[in-house]
XYZ file of C-alpha atoms in Angstrom:
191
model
C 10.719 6.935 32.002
C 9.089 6.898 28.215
C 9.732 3.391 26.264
C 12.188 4.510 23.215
C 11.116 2.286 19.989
C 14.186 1.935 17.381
C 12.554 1.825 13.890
C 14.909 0.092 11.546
C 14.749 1.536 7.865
C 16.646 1.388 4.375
C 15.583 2.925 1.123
C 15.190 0.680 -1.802
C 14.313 1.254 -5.821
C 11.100 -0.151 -7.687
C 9.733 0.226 -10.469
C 7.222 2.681 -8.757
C 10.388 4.895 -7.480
C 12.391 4.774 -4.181
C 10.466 3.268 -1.165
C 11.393 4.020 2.536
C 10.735 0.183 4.193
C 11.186 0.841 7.930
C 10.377 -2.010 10.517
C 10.433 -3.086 14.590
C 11.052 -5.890 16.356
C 7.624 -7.046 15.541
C 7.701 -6.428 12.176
C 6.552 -4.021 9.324
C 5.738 -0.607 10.696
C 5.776 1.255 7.472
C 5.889 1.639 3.675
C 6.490 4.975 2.447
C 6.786 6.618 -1.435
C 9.428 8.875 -2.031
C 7.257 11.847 -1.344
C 8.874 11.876 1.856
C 11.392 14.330 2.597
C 12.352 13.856 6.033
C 11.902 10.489 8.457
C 8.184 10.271 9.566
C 9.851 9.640 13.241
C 6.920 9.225 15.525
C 7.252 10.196 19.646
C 8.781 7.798 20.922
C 11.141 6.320 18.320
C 14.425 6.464 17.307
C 14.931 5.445 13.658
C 18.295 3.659 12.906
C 19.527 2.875 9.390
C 19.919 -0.466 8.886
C 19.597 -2.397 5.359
C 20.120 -5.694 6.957
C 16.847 -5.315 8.954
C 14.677 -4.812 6.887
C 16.126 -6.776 3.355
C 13.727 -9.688 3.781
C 10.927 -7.155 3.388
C 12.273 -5.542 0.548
C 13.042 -8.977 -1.023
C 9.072 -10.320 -0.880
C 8.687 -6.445 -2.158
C 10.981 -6.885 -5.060
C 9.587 -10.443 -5.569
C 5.968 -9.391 -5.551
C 7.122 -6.809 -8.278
C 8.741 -9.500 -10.449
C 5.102 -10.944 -10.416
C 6.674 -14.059 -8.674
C 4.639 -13.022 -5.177
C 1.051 -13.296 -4.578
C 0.624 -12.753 -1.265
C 3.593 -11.204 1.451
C 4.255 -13.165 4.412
C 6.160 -11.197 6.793
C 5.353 -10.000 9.855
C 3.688 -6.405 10.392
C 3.692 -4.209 13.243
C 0.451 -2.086 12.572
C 0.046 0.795 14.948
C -3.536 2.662 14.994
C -6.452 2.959 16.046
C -8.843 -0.057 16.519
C -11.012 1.090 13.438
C -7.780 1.682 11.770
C -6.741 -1.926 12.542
C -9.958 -3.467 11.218
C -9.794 -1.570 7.971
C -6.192 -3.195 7.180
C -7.024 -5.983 7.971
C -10.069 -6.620 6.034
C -7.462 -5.200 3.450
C -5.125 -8.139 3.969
C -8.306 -10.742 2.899
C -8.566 -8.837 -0.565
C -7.037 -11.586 -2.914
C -4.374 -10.834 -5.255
C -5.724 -9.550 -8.604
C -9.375 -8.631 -6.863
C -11.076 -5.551 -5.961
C -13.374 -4.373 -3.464
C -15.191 -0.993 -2.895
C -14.909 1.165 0.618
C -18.299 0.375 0.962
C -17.576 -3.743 0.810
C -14.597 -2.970 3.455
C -17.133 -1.223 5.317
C -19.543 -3.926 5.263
C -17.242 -6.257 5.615
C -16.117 -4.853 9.201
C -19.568 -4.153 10.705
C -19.539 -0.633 10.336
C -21.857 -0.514 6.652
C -22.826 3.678 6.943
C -18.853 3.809 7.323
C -17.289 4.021 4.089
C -15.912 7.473 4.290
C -13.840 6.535 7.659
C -12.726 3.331 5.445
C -11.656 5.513 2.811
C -9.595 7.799 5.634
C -8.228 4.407 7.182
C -6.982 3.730 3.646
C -5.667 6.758 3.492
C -3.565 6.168 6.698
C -2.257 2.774 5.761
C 1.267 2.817 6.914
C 2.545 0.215 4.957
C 0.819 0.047 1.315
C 1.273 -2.446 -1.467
C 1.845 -5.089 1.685
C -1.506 -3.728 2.834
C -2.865 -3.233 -0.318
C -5.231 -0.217 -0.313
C -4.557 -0.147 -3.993
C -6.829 -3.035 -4.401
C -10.060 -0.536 -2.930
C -12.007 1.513 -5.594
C -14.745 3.250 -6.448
C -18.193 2.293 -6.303
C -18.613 2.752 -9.357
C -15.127 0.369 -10.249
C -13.067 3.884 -10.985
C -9.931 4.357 -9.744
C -9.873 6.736 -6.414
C -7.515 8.264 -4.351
C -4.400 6.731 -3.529
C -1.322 8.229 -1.006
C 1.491 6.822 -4.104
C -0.860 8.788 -6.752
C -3.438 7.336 -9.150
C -0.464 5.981 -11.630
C 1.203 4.185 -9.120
C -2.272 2.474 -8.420
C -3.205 1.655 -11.752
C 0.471 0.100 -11.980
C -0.188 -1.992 -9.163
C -3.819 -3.345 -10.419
C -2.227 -3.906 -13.538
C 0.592 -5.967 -12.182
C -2.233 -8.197 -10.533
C -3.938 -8.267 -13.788
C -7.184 -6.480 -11.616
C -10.277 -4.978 -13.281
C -11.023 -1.754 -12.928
C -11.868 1.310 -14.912
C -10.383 4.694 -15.783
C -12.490 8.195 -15.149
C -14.090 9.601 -18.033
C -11.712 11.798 -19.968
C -13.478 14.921 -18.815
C -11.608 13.927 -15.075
C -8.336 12.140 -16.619
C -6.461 13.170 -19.243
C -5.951 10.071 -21.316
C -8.444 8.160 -22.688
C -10.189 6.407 -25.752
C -12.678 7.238 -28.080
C -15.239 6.658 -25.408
C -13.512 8.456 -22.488
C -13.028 5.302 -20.681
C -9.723 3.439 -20.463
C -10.402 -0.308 -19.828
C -7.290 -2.246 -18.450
C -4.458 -3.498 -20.729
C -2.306 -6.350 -20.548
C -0.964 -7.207 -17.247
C 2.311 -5.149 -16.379
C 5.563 -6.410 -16.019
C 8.161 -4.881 -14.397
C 12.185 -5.650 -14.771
C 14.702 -4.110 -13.082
């Protein structure tokens, strides 16, 4: 008889829209923006509303948007593959407020030639921000692809107070005088 896995979820705002925070037993399973328009139920699971389960998540979430968390605590429940796996976690050792390129991550896991498959990995993180893809860019220090969309990105680097840089305004629509947008002031979010 197939194992049945109950997913426990809840929806909550931020000040980069409505996240779906869904959770185990074991922990965070998954992150998603509110490009979602049905539940991303998975064989095998049965997805239960339930607030209560997953609140201390969304409080280190809310917290780490309040710029009073630096690095999340709680307990994830990463499902992948084994390449998958290595990718997120070399993710988790990117500090707060630094960046790294997809060829550093793929250094960094023993697979150097890899950086496309790191950039795929990325793009199968099921549980960004936590697992902060947003903290990968460019070789060149650009911003680069990102499942919550390039603003949502730049908000997050910003709220860490990252470096980074801004394509030229031939690819981007905003820019200065020299088609480059250097960072700001850190972001601050208040709900």
């Amino acid at each position: 008889m197939p194992t049945v896995e109950t997913i426990y979820y809840s929806t909550m705002e931020s000040p980069i829209g409505k996240l779906l925070v869904a959770a185990s037993e074991l922990g965070l399973r998954y992150v998603y923006f509110d490009k979602i328009s049905q539940l991303p139920q998975r064989k095998g699971e049965v997805w239960i509303k339930s607030p209560e389960k997953v609140r201390a998540y969304e409080d280190q979430l809310r917290a780490y948007f309040r710029g009073e968390l630096r690095e999340f605590t709680c307990k994830l429940d990463l499902v992948g593959t084994q390449f998958q796996k290595d990718c997120w976690n070399a993710l988790l050792r990117i500090p707060y407020g630094a960046t790294c390129s997809y060829g550093d991550i793929a250094r960094e896991i023993g697979r150097p030639q890899a950086f496309r498959a790191v950039g795929m990995a990325n793009h199968d993180n099921p549980i960004p921000i936590i697992v902060p893809c947003h903290r990968v860019l460019g070789a060149n220090g650009t911003l680069t692809g990102y499942g919550g969309g390039l603003p949502t990105k730049e908000k997050l680097l910003r709220l860490e107070g990252a470096s980074f840089q801004l394509k030229p305004r031939s690819e981007k629509h905003a820019g200065n005088e020299a088609g480059v947008d250097t960072p700001s002031a850190q972001a601050r979010f208040e709900y």
